[in-house]
Coordinates of C-alpha atoms in Angstrom, one line a residue:
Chain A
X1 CA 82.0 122.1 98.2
X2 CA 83.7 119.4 99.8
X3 CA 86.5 120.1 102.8
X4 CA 89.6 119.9 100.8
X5 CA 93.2 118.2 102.3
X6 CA 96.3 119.2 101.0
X7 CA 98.5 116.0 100.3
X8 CA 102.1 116.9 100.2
X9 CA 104.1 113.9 98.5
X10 CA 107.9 113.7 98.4
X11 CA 109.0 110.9 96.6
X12 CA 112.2 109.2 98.2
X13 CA 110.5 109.4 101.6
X14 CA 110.2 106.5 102.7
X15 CA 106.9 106.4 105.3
X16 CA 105.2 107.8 102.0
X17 CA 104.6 104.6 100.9
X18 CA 102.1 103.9 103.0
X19 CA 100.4 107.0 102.2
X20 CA 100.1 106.8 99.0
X21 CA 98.7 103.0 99.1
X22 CA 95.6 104.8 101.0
X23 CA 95.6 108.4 101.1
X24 CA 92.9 108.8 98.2
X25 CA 90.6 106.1 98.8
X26 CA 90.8 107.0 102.5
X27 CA 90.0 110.9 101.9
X28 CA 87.0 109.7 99.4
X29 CA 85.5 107.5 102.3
X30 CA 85.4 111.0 104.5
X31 CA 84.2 113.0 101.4
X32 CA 87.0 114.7 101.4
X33 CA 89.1 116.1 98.2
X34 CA 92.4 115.5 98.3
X35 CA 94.8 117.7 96.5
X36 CA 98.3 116.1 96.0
X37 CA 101.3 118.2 95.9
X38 CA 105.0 117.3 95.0
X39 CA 108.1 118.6 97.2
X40 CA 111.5 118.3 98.1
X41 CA 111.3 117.4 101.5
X42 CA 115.1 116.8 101.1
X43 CA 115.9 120.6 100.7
X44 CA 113.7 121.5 103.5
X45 CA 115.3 119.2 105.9
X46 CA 119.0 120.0 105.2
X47 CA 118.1 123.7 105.9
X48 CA 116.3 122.5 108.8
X49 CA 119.2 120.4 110.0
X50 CA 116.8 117.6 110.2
X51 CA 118.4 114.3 109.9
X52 CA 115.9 111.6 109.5
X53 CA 118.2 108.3 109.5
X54 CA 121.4 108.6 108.2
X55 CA 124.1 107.3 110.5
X56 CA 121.7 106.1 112.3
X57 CA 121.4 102.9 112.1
X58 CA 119.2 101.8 115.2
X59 CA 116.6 103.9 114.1
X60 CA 116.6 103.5 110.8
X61 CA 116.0 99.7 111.5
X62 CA 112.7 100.3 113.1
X63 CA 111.9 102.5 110.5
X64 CA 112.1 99.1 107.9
X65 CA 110.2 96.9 111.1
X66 CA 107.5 99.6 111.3
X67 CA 106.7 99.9 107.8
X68 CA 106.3 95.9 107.3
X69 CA 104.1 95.8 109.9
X70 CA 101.8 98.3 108.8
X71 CA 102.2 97.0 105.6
X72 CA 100.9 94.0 106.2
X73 CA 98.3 95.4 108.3
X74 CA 96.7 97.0 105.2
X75 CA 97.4 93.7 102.6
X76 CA 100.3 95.3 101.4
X77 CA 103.8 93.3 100.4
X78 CA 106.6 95.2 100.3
X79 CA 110.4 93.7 100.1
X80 CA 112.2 95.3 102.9
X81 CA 114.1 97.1 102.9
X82 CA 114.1 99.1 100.0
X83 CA 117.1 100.5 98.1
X84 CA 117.4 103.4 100.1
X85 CA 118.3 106.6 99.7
X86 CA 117.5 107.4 96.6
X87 CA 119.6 109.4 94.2
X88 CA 117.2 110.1 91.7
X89 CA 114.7 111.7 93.8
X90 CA 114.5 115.2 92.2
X91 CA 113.7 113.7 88.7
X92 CA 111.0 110.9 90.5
X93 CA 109.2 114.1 91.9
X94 CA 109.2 116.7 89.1
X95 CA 108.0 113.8 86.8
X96 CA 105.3 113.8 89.6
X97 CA 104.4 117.6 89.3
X98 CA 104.0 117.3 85.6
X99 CA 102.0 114.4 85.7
X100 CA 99.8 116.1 88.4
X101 CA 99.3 118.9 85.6
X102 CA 98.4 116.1 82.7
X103 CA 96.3 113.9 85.3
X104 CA 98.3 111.1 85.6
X105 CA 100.3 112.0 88.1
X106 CA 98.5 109.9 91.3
X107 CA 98.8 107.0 89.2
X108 CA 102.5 107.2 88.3
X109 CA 103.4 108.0 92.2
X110 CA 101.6 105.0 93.1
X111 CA 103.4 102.8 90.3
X112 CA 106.9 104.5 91.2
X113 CA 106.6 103.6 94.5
X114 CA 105.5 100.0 94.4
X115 CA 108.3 99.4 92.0
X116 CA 110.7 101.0 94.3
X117 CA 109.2 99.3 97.5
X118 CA 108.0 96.1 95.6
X119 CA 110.2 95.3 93.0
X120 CA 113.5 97.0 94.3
X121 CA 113.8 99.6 91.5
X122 CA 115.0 102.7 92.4
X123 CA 112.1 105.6 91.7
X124 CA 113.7 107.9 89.4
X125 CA 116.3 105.6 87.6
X126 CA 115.5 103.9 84.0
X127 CA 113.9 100.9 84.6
X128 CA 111.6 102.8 87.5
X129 CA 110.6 105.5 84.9
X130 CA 110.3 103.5 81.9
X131 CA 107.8 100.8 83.7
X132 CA 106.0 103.2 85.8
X133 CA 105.3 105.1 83.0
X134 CA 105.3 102.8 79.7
X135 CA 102.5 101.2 82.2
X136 CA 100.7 104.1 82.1
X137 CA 100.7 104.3 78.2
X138 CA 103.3 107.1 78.2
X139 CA 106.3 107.6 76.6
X140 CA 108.9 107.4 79.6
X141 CA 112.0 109.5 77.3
X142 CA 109.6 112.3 76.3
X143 CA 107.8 112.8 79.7
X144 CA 111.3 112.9 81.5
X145 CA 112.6 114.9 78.7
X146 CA 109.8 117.1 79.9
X147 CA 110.4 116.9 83.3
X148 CA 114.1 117.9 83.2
X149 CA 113.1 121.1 81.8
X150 CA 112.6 124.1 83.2
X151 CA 109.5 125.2 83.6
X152 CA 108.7 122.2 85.6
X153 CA 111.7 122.6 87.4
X154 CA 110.9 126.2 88.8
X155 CA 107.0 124.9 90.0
X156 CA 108.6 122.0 91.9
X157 CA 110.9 124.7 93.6
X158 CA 108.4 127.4 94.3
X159 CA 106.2 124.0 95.6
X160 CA 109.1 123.7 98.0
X161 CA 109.3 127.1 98.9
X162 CA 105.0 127.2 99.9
X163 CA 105.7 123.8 101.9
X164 CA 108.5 125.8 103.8
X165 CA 106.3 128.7 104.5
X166 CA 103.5 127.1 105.2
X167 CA 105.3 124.8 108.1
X168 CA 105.6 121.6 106.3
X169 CA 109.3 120.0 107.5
X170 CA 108.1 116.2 106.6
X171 CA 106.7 114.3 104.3
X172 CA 104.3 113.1 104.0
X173 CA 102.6 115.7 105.2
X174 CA 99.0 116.5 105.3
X175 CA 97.6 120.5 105.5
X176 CA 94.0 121.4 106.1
X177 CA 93.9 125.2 106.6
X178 CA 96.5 126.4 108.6
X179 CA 97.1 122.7 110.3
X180 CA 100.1 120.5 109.2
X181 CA 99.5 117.4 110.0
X182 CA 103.2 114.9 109.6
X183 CA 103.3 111.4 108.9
X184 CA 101.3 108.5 107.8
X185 CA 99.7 108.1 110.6
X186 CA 98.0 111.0 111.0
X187 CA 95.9 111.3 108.2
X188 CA 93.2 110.4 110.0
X189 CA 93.4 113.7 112.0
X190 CA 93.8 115.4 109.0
X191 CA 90.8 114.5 107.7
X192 CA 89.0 114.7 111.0
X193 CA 90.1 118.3 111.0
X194 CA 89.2 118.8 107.3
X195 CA 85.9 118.1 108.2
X196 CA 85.4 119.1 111.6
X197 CA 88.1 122.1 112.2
X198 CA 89.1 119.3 115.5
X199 CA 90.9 116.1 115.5
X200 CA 87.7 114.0 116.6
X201 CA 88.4 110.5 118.2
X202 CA 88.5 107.0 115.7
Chain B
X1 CA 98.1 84.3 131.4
X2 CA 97.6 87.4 130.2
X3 CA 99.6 88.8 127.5
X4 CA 102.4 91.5 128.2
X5 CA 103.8 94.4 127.0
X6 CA 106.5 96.7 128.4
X7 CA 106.1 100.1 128.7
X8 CA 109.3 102.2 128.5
X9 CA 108.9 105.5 129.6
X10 CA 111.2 108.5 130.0
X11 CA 110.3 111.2 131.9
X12 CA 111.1 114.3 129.9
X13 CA 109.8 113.1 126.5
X14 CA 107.2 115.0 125.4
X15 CA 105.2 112.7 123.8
X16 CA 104.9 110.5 126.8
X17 CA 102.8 112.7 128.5
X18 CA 99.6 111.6 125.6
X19 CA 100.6 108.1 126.6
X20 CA 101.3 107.7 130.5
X21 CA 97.8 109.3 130.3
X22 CA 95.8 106.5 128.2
X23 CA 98.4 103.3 128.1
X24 CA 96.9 101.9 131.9
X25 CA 93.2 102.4 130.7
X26 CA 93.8 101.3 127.0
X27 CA 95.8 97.5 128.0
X28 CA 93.1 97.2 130.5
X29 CA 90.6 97.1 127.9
X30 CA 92.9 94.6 125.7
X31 CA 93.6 92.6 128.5
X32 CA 97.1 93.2 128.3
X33 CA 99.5 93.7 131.6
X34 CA 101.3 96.8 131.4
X35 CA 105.0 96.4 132.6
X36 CA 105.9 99.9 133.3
X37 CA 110.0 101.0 133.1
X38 CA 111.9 103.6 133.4
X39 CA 115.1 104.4 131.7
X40 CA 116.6 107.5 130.3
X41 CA 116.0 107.7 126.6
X42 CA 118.5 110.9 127.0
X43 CA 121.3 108.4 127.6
X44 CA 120.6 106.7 124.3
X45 CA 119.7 109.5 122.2
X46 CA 122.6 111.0 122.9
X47 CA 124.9 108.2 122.0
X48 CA 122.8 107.5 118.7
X49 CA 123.5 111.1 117.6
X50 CA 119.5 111.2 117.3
X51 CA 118.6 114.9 118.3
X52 CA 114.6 115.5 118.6
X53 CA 114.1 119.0 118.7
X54 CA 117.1 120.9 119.4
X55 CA 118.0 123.3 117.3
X56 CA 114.5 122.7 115.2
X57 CA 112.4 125.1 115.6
X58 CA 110.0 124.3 113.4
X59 CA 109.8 120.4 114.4
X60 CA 109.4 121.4 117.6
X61 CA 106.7 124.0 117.3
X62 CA 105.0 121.4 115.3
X63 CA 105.4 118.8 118.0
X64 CA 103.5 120.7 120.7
X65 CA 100.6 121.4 118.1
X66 CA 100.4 117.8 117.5
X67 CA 100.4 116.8 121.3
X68 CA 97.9 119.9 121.8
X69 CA 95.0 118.7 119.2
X70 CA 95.6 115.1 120.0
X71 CA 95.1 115.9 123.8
X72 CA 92.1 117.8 123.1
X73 CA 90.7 114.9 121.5
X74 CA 91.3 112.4 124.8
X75 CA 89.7 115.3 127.1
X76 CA 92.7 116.3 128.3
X77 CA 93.8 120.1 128.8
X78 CA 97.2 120.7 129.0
X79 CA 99.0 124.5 129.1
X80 CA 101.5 124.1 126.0
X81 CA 104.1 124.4 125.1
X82 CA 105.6 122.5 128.7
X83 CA 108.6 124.0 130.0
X84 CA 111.3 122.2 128.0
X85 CA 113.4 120.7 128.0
X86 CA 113.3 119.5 131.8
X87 CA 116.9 119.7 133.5
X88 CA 116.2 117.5 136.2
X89 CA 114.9 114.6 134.3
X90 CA 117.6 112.1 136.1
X91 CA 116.1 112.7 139.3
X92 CA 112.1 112.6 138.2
X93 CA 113.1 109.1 136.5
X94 CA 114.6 107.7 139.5
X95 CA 111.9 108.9 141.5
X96 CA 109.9 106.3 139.2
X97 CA 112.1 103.7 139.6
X98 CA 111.9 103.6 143.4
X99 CA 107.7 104.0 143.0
X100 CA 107.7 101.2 140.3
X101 CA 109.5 99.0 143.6
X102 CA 107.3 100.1 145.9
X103 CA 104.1 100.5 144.3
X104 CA 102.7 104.0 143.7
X105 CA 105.0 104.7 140.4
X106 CA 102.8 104.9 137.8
X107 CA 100.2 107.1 140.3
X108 CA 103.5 109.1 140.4
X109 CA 104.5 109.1 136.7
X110 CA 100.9 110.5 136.1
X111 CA 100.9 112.9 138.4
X112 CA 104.3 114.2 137.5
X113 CA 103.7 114.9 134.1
X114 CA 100.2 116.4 135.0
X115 CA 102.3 118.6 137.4
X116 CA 104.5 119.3 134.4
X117 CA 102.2 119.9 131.1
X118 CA 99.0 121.0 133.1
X119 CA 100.6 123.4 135.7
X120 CA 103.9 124.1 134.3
X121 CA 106.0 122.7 137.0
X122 CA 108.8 121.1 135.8
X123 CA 109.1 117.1 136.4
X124 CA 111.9 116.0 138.9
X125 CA 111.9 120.0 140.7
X126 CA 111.3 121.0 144.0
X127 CA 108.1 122.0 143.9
X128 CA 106.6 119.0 141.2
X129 CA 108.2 115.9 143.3
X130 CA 106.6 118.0 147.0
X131 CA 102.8 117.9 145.0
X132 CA 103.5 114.7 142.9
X133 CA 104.5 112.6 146.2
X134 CA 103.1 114.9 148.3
X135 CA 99.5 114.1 146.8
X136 CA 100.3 110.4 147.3
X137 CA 100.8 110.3 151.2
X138 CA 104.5 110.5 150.5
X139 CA 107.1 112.6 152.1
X140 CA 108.9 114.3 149.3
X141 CA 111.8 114.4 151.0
X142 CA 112.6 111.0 152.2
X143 CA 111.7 109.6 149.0
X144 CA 113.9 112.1 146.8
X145 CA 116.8 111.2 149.0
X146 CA 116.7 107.4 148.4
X147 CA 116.2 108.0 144.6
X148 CA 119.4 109.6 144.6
X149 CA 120.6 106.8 146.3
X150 CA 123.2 104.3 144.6
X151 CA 120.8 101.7 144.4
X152 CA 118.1 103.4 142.5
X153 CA 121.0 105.0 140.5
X154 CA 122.3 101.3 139.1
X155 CA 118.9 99.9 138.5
X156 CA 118.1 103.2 136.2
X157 CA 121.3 102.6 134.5
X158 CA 120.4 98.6 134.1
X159 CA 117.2 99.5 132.6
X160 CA 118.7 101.6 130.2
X161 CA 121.4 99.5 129.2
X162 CA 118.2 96.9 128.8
X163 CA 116.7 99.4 126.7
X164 CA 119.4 99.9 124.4
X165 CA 120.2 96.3 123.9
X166 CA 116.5 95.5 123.3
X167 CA 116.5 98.0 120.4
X168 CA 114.6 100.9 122.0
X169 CA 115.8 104.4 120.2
X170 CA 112.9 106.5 122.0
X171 CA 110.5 107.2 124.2
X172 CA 107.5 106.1 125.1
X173 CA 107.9 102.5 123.5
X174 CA 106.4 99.5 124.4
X175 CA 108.2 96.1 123.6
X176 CA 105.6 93.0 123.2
X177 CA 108.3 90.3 122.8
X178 CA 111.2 90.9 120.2
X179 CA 108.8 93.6 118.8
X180 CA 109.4 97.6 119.5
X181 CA 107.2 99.8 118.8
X182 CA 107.9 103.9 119.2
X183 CA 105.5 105.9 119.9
X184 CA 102.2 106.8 122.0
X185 CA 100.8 106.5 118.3
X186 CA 101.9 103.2 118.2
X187 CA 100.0 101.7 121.7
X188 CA 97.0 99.8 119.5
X189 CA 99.6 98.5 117.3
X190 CA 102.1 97.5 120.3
X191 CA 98.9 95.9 122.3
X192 CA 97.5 94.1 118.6
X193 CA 100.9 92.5 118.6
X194 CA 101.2 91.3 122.1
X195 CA 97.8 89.6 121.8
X196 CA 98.0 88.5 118.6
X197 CA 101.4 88.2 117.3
X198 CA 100.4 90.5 114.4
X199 CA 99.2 94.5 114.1
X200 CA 95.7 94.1 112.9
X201 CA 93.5 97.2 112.1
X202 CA 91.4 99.2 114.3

């Protein structure tokens, strides 16, 4: 069986971008399976009193100059910034858990984000939903009909309440066993470990 | 010429122990010059409202994990988690300043934080500044009383008043023209950049 990563996504985080743009094709280079998982890193950081960039405006400036440079590093073209925060977010990431149980659900997190990074539209609004999934041959007011409902409102929650347990306080996150690997940029040790059970030099 | 990059460092960031241990070796092999300097990221964290790991448990536990696996993979052994946070970090930074002058800072830097994560002696304390300087032919005592001097004293505060101007939020980061990057995880990109105006891959 192949070492398996844990991938946990919230969309509205912003350094997820990049992960998504590379996480799978990455992970598939190391032989390594990559299950994705949908959170509310949000909730988790409140409670954690973990303030990530608001009123703070220094920081959150770097944040933008960071991304854009890594971007580019990897042929990506994002406009920066991005409409950010998001308000949306919750509905963006539960229609992600239900299209993680119908099998569309990488694609759609890909497409919601490069139309939110891209293209300027807000993951989780209209004219996010209705291209990132109309493009996927869905039918955006049934699936986020779907979405609102309970039964995928109640997995995304206890998802939230496993990434909490389990030490995730980030996203994106990466988990192989019992290691929590934050950010971007270190997938690579994630998958080293996933493979190795040690982060292992480039 | 070669190209440049500035190296801020804080003594009393965590993180900067990983890259005080690597960031000589690792712009020797780009042929970049390493311009070392001291301010105190404390100052401007502070006045940013950015708060690392106070009062986060959980980021904080997950920062020494991170610093321990990535450590292991550079051969390096500290004793983790470091005594933290450090309450004499004004008087370990100063020390650097005055060594940065006179010559034997970053041997002192180095030996400081190996004094600090590797033996558990906290940087800018009696006993860390008498083995630190000490170890370099120094007398502890003589030095320690011109760092506390007025004239290390305004050139700290100058350097951090640089810092802040220049856009630097944390610490370590290195500064290749109007570029900052934060981060030891963001060396290659920071050295990439100073010789090539871009942050190409690997």
């Amino acid at each position: 069986m192949s070492p398996q990563l844990d991938f946990w996504v919230s969309i509205g985080s912003t350094y997820t971008y990049l992960a998504v743009m590379r996480a799978e094709e990455a992970a598939a280079t190391a032989g390594v399976a990559l299950r994705w998982r949908i959170f509310s890193v949000r909730q988790i950081m409140i409670e954690q009193n973990n303030i990530a960039f608001r009123g703070k405006p220094v920081k959150a400036a770097y944040m933008w100059r960071d991304i854009a440079r890594r971007a580019a590093m990897r042929g990506l073209a994002p406009k920066l910034p991005a409409p950010y925060p998001l308000e949306e977010f919750d509905l963006a990431n539960q229609v992600a858990v239900l299209g993680l149980e119908r099998g569309w659900g990488r694609d759609y997190i890909r497409a919601a984000y490069r139309l939110w990074f891209e293209k300027g539209m807000r993951a989780g609004e209209g004219a996010n939903l209705a291209a990132a999934l109309g493009g996927l041959g869905l039918d955006p007011e049934t699936v986020t009909a779907e979405a609102r409902g309970d039964a995928v409102r109640a997995a995304y929650l206890a998802a939230t309440g496993e990434a909490k347990r389990i030490g995730v306080f980030g996203a994106p996150s990466f988990v192989a066993g019992d290691e929590v690997f934050w950010g971007d940029d270190r997938l690579e040790d994630a998958l080293s470990w996933a493979r190795y059970g040690a982060v292992r030099a480039g």
